[in-house]
PDB file of C-alpha atoms and ligand atoms in Angstrom:
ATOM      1  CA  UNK A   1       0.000   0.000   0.000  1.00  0.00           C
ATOM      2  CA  UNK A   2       1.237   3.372  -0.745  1.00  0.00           C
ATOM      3  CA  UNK A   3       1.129   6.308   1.216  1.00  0.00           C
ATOM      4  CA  UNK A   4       1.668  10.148   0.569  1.00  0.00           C
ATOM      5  CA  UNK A   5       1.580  12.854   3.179  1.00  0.00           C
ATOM      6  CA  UNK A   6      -1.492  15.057   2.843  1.00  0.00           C
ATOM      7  CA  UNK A   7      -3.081  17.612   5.314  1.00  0.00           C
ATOM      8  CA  UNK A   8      -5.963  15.828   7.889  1.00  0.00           C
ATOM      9  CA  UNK A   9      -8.803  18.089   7.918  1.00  0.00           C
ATOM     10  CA  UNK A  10      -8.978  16.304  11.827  1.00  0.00           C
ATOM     11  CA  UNK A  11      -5.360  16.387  12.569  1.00  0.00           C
ATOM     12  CA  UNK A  12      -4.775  20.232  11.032  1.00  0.00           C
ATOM     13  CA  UNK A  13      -1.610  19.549   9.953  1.00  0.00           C
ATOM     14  CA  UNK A  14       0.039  17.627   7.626  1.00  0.00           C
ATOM     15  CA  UNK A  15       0.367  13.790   8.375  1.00  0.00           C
ATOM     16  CA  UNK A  16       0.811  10.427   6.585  1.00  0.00           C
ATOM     17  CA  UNK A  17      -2.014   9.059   4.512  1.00  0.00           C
ATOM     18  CA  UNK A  18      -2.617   5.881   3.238  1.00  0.00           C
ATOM     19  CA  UNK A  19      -3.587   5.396  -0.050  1.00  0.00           C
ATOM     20  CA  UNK A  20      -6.867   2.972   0.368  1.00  0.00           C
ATOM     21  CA  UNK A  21      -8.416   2.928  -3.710  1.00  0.00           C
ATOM     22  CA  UNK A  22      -6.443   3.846  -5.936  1.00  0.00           C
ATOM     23  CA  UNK A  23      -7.906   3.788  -9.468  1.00  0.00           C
ATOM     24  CA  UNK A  24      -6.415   1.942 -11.965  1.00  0.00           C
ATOM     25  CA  UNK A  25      -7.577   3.967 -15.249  1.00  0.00           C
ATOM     26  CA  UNK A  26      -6.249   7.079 -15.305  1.00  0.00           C
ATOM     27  CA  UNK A  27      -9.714   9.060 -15.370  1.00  0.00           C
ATOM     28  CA  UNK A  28      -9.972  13.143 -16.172  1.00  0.00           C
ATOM     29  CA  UNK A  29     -11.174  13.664 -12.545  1.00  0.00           C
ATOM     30  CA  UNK A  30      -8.585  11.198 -10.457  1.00  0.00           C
ATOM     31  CA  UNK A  31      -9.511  10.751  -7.067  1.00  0.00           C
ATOM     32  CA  UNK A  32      -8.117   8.735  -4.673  1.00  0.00           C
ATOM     33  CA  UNK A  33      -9.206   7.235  -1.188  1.00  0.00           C
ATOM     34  CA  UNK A  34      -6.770   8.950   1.698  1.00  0.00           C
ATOM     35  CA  UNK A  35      -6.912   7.575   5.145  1.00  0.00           C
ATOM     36  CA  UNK A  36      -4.833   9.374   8.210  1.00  0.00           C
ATOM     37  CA  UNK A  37      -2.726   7.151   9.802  1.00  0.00           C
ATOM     38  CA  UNK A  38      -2.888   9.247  12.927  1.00  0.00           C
ATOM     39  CA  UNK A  39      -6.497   9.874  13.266  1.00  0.00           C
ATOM     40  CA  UNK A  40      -7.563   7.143  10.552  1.00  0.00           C
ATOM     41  CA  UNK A  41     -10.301   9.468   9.262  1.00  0.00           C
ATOM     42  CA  UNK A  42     -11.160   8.865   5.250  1.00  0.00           C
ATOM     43  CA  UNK A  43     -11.574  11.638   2.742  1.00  0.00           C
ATOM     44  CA  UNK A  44     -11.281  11.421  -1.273  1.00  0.00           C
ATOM     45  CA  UNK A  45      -8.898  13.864  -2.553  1.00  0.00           C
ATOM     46  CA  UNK A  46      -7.821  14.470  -5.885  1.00  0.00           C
ATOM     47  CA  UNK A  47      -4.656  13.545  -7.279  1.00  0.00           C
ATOM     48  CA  UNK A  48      -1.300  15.238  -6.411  1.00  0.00           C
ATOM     49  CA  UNK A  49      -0.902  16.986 -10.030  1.00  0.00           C
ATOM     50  CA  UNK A  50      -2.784  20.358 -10.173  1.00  0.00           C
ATOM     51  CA  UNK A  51      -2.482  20.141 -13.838  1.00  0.00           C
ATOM     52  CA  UNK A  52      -6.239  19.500 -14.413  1.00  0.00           C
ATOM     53  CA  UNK A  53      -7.437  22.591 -12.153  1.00  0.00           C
ATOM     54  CA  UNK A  54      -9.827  24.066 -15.403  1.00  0.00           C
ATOM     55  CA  UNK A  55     -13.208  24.435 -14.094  1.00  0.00           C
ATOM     56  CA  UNK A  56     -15.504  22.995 -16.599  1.00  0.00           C
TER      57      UNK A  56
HETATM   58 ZN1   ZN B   1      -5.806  12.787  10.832  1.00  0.00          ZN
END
């Protein structure tokens, strides 16, 4: 499982997050299942890459 470290809406700060889904296409809109490993609380964020940050 990989991990990246994200900011925890919980935890206010930036911690470790596992990766939990990952999808395996790479879709316009790529959003992946984060989970703290401090506070183990879930969110979907998007991808690292603000490349795709056009408002359609
Ligand atoms: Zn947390």
């Amino acid at each position: 499982m990989s991990s990246e470290v994200r900011f925890c809406d919980r935890c206010m700060r930036r911690t470790r997050h596992d990766i939990v889904v990952e999808p395996e296409m790479a879709t316009y809109k790529r959003r992946r299942l984060y989970r703290c490993s401090i506070c183990g609380k879930e969110s979907w964020k998007r991808g690292l890459r603000p490349s795709s940050e056009i408002s359609y």
